[in-house]
mmCIF file of C-alpha atoms and ligand atoms in Angstrom:
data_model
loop_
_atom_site.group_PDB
_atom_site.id
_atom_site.type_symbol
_atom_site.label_atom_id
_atom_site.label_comp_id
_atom_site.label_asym_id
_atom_site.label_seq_id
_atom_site.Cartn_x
_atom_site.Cartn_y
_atom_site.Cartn_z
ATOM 1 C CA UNK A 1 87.601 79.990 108.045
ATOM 2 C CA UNK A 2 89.582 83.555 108.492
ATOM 3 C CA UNK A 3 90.616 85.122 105.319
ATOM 4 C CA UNK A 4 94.122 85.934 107.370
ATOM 5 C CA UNK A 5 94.530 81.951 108.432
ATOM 6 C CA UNK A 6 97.324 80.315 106.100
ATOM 7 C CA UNK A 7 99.209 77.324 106.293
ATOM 8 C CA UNK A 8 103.086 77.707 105.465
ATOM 9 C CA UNK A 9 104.780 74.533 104.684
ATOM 10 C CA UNK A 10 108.362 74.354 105.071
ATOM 11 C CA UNK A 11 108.310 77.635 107.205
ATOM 12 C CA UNK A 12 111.678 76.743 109.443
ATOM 13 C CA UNK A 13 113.854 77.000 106.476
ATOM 14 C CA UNK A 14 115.641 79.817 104.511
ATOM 15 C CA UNK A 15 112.787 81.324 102.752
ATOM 16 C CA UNK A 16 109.533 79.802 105.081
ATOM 17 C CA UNK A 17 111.435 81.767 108.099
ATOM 18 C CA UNK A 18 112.191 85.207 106.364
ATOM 19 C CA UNK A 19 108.371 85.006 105.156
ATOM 20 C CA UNK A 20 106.904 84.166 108.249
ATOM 21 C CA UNK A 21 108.167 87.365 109.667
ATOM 22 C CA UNK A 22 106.818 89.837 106.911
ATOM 23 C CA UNK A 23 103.310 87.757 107.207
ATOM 24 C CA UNK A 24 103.187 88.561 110.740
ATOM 25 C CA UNK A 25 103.618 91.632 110.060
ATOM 26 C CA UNK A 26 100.745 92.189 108.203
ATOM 27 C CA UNK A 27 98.677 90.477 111.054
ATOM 28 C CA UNK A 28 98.541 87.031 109.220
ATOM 29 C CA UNK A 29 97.553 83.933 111.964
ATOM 30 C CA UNK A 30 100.095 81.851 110.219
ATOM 31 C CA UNK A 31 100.580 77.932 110.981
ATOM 32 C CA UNK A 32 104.199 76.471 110.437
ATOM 33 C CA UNK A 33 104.288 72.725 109.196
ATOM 34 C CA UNK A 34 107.815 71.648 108.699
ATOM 35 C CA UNK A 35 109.518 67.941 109.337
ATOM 36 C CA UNK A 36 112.823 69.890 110.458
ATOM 37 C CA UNK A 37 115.414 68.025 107.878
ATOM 38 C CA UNK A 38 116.838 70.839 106.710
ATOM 39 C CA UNK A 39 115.307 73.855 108.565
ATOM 40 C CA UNK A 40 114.857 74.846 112.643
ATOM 41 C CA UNK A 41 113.220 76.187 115.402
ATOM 42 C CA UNK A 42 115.591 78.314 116.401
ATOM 43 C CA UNK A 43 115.037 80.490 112.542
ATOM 44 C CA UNK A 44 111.208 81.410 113.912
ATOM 45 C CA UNK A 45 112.577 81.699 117.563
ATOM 46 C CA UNK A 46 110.997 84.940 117.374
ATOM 47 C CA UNK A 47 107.047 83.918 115.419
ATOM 48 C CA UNK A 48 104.109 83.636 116.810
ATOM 49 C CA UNK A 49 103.213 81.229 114.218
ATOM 50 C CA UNK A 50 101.623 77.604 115.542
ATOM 51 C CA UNK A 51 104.432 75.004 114.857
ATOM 52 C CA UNK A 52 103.118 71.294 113.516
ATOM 53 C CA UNK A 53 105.962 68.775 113.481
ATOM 54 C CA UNK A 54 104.888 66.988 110.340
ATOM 55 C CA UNK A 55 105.775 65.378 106.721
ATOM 56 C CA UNK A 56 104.298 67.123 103.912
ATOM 57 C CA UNK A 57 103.628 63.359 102.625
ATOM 58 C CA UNK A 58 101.719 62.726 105.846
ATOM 59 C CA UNK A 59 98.185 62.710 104.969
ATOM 60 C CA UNK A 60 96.515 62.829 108.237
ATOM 61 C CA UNK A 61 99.132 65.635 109.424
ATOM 62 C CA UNK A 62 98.507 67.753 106.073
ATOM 63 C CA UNK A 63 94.799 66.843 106.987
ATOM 64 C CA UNK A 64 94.826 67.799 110.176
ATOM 65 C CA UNK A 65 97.022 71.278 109.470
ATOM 66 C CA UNK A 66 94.397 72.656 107.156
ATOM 67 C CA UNK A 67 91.761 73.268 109.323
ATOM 68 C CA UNK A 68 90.400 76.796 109.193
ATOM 69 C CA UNK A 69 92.515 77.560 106.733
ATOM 70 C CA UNK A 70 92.391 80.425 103.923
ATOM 71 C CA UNK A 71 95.028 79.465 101.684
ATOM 72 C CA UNK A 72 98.559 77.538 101.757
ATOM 73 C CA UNK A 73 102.229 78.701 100.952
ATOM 74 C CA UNK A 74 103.565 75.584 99.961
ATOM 75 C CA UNK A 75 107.238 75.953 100.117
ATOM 76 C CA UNK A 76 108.855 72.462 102.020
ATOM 77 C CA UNK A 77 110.745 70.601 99.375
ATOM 78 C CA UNK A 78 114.091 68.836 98.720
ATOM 79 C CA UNK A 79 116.077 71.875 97.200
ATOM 80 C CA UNK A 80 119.419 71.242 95.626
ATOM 81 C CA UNK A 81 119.651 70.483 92.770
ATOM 82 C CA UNK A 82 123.308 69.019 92.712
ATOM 83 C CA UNK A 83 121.319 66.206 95.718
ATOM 84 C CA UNK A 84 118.755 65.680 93.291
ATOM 85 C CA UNK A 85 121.340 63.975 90.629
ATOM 86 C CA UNK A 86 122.308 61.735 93.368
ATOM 87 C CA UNK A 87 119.228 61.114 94.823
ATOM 88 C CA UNK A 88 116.150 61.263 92.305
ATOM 89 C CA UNK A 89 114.212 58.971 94.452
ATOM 90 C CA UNK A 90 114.092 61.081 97.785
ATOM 91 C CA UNK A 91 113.363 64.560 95.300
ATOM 92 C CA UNK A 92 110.930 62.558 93.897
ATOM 93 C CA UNK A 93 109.395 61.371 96.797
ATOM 94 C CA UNK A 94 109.286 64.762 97.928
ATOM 95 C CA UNK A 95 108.788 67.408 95.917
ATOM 96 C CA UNK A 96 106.092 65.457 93.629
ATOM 97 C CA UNK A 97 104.448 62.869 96.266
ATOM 98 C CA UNK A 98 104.560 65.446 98.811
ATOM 99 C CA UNK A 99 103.492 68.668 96.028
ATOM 100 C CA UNK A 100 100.448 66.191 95.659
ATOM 101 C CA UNK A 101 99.838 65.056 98.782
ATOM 102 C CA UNK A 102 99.539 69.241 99.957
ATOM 103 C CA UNK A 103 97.150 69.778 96.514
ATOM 104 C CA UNK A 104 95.355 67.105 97.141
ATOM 105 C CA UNK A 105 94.646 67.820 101.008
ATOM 106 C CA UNK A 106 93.949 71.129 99.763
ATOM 107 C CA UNK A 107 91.269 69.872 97.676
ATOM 108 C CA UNK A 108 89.143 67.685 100.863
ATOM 109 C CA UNK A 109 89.512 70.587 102.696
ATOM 110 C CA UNK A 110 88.208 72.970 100.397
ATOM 111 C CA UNK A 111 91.652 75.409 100.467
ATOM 112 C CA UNK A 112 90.959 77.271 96.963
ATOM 113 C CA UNK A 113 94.233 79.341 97.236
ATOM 114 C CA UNK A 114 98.054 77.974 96.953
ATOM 115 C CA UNK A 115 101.262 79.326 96.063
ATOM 116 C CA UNK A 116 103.586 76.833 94.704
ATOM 117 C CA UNK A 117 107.235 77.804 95.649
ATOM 118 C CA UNK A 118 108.631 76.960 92.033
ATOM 119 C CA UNK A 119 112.257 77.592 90.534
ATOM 120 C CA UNK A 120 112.658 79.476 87.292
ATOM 121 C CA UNK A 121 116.783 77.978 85.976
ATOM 122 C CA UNK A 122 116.367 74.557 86.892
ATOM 123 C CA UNK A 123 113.001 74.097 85.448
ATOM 124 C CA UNK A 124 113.273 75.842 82.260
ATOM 125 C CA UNK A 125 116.853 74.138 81.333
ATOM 126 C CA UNK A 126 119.296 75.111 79.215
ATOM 127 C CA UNK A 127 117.532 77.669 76.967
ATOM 128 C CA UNK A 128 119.056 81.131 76.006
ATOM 129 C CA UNK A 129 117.937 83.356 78.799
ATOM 130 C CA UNK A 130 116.231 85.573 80.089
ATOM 131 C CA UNK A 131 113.822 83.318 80.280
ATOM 132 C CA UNK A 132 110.234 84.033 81.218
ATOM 133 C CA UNK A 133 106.238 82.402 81.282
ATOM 134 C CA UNK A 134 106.760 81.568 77.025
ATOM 135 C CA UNK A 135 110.032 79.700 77.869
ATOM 136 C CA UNK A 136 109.951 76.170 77.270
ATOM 137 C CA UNK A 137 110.631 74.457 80.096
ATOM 138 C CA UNK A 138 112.989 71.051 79.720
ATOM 139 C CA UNK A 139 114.831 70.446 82.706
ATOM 140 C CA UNK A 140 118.232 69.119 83.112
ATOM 141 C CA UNK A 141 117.806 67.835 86.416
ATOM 142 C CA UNK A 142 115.863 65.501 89.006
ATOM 143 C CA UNK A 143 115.082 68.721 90.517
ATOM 144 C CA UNK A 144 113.623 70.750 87.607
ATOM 145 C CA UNK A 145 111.747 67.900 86.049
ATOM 146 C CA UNK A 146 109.925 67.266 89.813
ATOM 147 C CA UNK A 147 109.073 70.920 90.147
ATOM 148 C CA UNK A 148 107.963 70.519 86.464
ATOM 149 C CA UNK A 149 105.598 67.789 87.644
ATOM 150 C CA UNK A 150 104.589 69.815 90.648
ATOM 151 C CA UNK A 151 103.650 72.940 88.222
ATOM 152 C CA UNK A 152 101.739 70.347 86.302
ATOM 153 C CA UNK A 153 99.434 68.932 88.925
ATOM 154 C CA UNK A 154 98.643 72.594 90.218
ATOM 155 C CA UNK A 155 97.215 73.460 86.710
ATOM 156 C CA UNK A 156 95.095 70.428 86.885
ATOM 157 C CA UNK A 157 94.059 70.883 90.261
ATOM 158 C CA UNK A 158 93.069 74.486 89.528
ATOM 159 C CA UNK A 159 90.925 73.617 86.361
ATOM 160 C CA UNK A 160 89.533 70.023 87.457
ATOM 161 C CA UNK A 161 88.414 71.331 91.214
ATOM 162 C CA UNK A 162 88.127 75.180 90.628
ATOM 163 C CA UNK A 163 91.311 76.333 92.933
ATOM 164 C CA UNK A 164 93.391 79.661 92.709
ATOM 165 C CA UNK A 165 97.085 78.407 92.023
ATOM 166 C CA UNK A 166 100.259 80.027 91.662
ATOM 167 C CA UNK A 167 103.254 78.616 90.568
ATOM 168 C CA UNK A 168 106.277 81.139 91.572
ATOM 169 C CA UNK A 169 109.642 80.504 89.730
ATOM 170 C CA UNK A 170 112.155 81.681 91.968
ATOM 171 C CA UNK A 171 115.543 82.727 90.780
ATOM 172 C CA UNK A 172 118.464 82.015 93.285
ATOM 173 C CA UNK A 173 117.497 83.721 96.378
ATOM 174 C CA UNK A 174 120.239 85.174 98.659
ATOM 175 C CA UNK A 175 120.146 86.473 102.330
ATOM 176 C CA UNK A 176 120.389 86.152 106.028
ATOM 177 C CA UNK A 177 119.427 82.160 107.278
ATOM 178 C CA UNK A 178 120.594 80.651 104.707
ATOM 179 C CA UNK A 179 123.904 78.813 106.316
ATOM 180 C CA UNK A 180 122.426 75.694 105.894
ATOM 181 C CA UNK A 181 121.679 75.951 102.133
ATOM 182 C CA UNK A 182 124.137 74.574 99.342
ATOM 183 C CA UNK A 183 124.217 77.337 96.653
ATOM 184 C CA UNK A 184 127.022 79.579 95.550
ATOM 185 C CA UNK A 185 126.847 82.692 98.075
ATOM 186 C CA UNK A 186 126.668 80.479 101.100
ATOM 187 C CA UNK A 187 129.798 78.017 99.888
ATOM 188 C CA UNK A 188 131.932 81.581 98.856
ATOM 189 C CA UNK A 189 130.785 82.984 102.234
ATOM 190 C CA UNK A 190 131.758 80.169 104.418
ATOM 191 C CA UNK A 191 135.017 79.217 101.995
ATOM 192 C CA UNK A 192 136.219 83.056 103.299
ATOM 193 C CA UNK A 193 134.919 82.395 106.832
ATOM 194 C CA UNK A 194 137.065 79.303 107.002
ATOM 195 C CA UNK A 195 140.050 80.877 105.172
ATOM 196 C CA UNK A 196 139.726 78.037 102.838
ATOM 197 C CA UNK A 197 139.854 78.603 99.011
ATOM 198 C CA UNK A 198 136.831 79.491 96.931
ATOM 199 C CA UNK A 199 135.672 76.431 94.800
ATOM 200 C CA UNK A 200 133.673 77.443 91.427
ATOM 201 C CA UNK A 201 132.355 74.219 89.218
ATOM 202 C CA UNK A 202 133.081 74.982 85.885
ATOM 203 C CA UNK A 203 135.076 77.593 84.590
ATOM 204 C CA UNK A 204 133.176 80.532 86.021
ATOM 205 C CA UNK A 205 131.434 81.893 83.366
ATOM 206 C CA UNK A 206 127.895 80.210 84.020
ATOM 207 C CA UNK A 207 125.793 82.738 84.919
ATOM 208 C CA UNK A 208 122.173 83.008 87.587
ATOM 209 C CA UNK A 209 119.788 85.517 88.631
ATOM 210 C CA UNK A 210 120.442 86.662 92.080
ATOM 211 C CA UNK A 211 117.086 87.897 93.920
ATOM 212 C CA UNK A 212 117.305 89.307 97.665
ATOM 213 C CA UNK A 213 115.355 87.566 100.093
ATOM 214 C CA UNK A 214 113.216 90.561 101.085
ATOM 215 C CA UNK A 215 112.134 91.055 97.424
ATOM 216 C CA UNK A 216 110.993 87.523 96.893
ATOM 217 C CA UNK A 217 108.979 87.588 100.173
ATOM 218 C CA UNK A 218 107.390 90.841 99.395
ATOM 219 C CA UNK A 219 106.850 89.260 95.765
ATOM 220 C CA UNK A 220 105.343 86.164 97.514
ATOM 221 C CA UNK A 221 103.070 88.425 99.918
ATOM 222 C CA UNK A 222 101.871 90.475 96.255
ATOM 223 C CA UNK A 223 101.555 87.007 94.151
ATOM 224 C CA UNK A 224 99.101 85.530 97.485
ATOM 225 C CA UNK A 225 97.168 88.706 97.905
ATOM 226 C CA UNK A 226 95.897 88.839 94.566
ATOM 227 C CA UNK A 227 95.117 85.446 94.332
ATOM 228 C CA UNK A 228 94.661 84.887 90.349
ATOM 229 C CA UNK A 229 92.320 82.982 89.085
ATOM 230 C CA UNK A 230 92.889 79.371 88.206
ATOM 231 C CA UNK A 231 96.492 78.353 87.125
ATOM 232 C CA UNK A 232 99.096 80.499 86.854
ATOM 233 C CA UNK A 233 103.121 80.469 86.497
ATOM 234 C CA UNK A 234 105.243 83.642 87.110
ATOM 235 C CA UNK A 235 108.865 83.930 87.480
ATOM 236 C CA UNK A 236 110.291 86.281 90.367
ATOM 237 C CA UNK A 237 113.488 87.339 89.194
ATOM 238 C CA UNK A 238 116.144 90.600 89.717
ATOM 239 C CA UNK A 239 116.057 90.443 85.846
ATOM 240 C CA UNK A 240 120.009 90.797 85.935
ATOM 241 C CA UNK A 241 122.522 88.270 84.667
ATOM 242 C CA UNK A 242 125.685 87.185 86.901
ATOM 243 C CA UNK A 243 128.477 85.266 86.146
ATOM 244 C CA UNK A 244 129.248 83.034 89.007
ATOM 245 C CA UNK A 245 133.368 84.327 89.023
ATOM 246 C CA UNK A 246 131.824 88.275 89.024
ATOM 247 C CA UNK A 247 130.074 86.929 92.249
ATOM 248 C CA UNK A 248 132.471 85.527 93.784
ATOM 249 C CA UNK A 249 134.939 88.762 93.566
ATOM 250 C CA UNK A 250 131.711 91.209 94.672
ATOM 251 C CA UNK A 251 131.597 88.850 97.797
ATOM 252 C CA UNK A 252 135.277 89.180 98.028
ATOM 253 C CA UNK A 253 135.240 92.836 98.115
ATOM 254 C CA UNK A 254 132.007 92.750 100.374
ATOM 255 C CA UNK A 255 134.294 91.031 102.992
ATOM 256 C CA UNK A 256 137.187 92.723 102.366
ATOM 257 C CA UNK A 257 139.718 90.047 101.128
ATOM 258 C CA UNK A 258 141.799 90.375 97.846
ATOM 259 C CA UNK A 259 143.373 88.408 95.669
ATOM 260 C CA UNK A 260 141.344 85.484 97.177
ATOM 261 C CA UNK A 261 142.374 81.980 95.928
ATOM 262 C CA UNK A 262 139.617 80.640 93.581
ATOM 263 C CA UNK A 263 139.701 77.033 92.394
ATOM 264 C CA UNK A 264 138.095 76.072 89.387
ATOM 265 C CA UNK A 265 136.668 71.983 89.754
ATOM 266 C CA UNK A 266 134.623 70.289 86.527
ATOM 267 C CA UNK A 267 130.975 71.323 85.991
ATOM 268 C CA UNK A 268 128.412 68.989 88.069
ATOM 269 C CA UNK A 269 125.855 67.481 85.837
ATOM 270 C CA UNK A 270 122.176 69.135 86.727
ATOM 271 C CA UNK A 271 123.289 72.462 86.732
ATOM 272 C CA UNK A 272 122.063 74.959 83.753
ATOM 273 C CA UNK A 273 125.069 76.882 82.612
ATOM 274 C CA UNK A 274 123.560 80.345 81.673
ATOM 275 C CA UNK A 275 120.371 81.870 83.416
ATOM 276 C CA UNK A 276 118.638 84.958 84.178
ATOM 277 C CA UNK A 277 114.892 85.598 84.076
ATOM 278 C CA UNK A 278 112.264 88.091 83.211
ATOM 279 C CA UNK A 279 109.797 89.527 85.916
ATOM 280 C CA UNK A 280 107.745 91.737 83.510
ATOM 281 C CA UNK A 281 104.542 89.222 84.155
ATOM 282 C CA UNK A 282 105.108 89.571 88.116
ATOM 283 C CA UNK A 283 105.148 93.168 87.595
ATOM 284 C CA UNK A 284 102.122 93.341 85.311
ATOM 285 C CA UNK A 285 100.067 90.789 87.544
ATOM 286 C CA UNK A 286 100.879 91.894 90.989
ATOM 287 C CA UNK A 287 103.130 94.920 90.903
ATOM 288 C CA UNK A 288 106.397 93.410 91.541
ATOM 289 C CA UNK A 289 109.582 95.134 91.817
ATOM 290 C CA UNK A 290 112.983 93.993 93.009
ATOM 291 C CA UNK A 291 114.613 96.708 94.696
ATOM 292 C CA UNK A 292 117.663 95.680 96.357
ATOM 293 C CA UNK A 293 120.882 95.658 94.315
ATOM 294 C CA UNK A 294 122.959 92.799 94.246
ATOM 295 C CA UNK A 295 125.997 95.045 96.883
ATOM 296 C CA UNK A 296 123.385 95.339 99.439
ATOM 297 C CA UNK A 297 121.829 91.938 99.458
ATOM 298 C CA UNK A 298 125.599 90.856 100.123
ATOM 299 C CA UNK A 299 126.591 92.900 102.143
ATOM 300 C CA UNK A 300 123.455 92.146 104.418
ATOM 301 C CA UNK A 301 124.032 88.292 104.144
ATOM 302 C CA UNK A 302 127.966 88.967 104.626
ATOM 303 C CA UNK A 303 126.603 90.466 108.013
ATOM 304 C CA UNK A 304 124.681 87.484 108.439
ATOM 305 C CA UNK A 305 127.087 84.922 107.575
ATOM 306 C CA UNK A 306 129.600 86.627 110.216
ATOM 307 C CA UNK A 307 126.836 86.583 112.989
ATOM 308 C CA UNK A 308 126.274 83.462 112.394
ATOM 309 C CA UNK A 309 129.713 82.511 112.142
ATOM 310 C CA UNK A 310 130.606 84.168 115.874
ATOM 311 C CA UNK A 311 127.220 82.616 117.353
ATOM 312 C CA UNK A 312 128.878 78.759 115.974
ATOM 313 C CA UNK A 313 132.051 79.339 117.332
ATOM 314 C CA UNK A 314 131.399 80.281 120.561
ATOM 315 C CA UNK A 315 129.377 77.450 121.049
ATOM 316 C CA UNK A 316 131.944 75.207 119.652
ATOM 317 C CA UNK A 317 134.143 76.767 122.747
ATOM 318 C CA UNK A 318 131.544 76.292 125.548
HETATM 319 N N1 LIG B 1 116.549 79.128 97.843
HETATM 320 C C1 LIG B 1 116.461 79.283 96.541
HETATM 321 O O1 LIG B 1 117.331 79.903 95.898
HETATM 322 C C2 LIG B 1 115.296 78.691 95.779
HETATM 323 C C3 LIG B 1 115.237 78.879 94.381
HETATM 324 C C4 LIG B 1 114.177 78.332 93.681
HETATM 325 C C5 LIG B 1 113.169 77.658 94.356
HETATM 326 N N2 LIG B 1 113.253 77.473 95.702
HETATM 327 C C6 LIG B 1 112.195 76.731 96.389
HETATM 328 O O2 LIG B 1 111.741 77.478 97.504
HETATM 329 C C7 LIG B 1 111.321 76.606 98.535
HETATM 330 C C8 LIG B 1 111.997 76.964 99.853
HETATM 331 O O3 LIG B 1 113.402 76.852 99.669
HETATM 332 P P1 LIG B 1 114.440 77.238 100.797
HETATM 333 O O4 LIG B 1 115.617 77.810 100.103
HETATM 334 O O5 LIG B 1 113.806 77.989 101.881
HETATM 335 O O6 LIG B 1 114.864 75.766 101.292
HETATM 336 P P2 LIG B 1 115.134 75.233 102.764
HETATM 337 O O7 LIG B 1 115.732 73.877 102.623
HETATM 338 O O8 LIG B 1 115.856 76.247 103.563
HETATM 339 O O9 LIG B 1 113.669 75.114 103.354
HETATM 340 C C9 LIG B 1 112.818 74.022 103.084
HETATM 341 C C10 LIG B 1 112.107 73.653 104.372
HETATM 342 O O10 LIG B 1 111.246 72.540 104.092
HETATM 343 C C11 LIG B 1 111.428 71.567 105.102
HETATM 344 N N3 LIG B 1 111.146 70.252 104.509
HETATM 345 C C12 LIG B 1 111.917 69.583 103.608
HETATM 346 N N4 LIG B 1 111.332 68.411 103.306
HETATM 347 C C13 LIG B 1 110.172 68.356 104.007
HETATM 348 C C14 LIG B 1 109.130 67.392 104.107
HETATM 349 N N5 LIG B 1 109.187 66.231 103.436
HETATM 350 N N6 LIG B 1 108.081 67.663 104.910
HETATM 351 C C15 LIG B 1 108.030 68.811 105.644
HETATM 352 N N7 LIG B 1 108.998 69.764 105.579
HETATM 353 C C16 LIG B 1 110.058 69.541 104.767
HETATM 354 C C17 LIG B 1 112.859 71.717 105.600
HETATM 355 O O11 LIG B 1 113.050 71.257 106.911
HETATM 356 C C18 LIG B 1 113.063 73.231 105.477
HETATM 357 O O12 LIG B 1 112.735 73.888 106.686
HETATM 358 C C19 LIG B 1 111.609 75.185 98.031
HETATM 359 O O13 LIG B 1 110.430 74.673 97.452
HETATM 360 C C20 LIG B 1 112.656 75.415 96.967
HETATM 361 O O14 LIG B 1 112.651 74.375 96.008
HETATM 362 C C21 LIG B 1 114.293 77.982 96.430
#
């Protein structure tokens, strides 16, 4: 078993692909399991990470993918929340059978060290923010409540069979490869890209915490390093409250348009209608600081998002 050796569910998505990069750069043999629903090949293009085709619900595969390993980033999950309203079963199935099925494969194998790629809005609920590790968490959707379970089975894993297990509550990460996800930046950014108008749920005023890809990786890379003993849940956060209509004019005036149409639709059931968190734990535990403001992260996904954009269109042509 090499201390370096990790197994990264879920690495061919938004997050698992920007993280695979950083861990290879600090010489990490990384192995990639990923069923490809929502994620592709074409994100790690670039990796030398070993690729399994595989289910995290799949116990042989899970079995099979944790030989010689250190520890496990489990990230693969079903991750919108707006989905999980309309399909509780399939988030169920995933995120908690699934969570399990990786903790549990963990324990034959002897793995003693997991990060659990948690979410810090969603599971808390609606609950004055900033919230942080005190906050009581009572979700308001599918989503929260199976990340909730998820949380819960990693603190009884780590006390019942001795394992090292962080739960990281992610706030709503933005950045490059994330076209396929459903959350605010990437509908604004592709509502602009299509010269269509810019559709806000609600009234606008429901605020998130936006956190820069790069930050939460390097958070993710601090939080595994210093592998904490037993259970433990941190939130990874910029700390800074946005509403969703001051987001949508910063990505106006990142691309240049205004005066863009906005739309306002009714609220969707699920979502939490004010949220921000509080990364003083992170930074106590593990030394974590976001450092990108909220202009640059869009103005590198903006980049990004045109890119991409070009890359689709040309294609579309040929
Ligand atoms: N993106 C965010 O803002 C955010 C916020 C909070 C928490 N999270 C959590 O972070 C993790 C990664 O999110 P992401 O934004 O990269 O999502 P993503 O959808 O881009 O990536 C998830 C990856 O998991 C894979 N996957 C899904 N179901 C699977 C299954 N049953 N078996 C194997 N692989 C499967 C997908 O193909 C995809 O490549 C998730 O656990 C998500 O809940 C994300």
């Amino acid at each position: 078993m090499h201390k370096n050796k990790l197994l990264l569910t879920g690495g061919c998505g938004f997050i698992g692909s920007n993280l695979v990069k950083k861990l290879e750069q600090k010489n990490y043999d990384v192995i990639i399991l990923d069923n490809l629903s929502k994620g592709s090949l074409d994100y790690i293009k670039d990796c030398k990470a070993r690729f399994i085709e595989a289910d995290i619900r799949d116990q042989k595969s899970v079995a099979e993918a944790m030989q010689g390993v250190y520890g496990v980033i489990h990230l693969a999950a079903f991750g919108s929340v707006v989905e999980s309203v309309e399909s509780p079963e399939e988030n169920f199935d995933i995120n908690v059978r699934g969570t399990f099925n990786i903790l549990n494969q963990c324990r034959k194998a002897g793995v003693q060290q997991v990060i659990f790629a948690s979410t810090g809005g969603a599971l808390i609920g609606n609950t004055p923010p900033p919230v942080n590790e005190n906050s009581l968490p009572q979700p308001i959707s599918p989503y929260g409540s199976g990340k909730l379970c998820g949380e819960a089975y990693c603190c009884s894993f780590a006390h019942a069979y001795d394992m090292n297990i962080t739960a990281l509550r992610f706030a709503n990460v933005i950045g490059p490869v994330s076209w396929h996800k459903k959350g605010a930046v990437t509908a604004f950014m592709k509502s602009i890209l299509n010269n269509q108008n810019i559709t806000i749920y609600g009234d606008g005023t429901a605020t998130r915490d936006f956190l820069f890809i790069d930050d939460l990786c390097n958070g993710i890379i601090q939080a595994y390093e210093k592998n904490l003993p037993g259970f433990t849940p941190v939130h990874l956060a910029s700390g800074k409250e946005v509403s969703v209509r001051s987001l949508a004019q910063s990505i106006c005036e990142v691309a240049g348009v205004s005066n863009y149409p906005i739309e306002l639709l009714p609220r969707r059931p699920g979502e939490v209608e004010k949220n921000f968190g509080d990364y003083t734990l992170a930074r106590q535990l593990f030394d974590f600081q976001p450092s990108t403001s909220l202009k640059k992260a869009l103005s590198i996904t903006w980049e990004w998002f045109k890119d991409q954009n070009r890359i689709i269109q040309k294609n579309k042509e040929n």
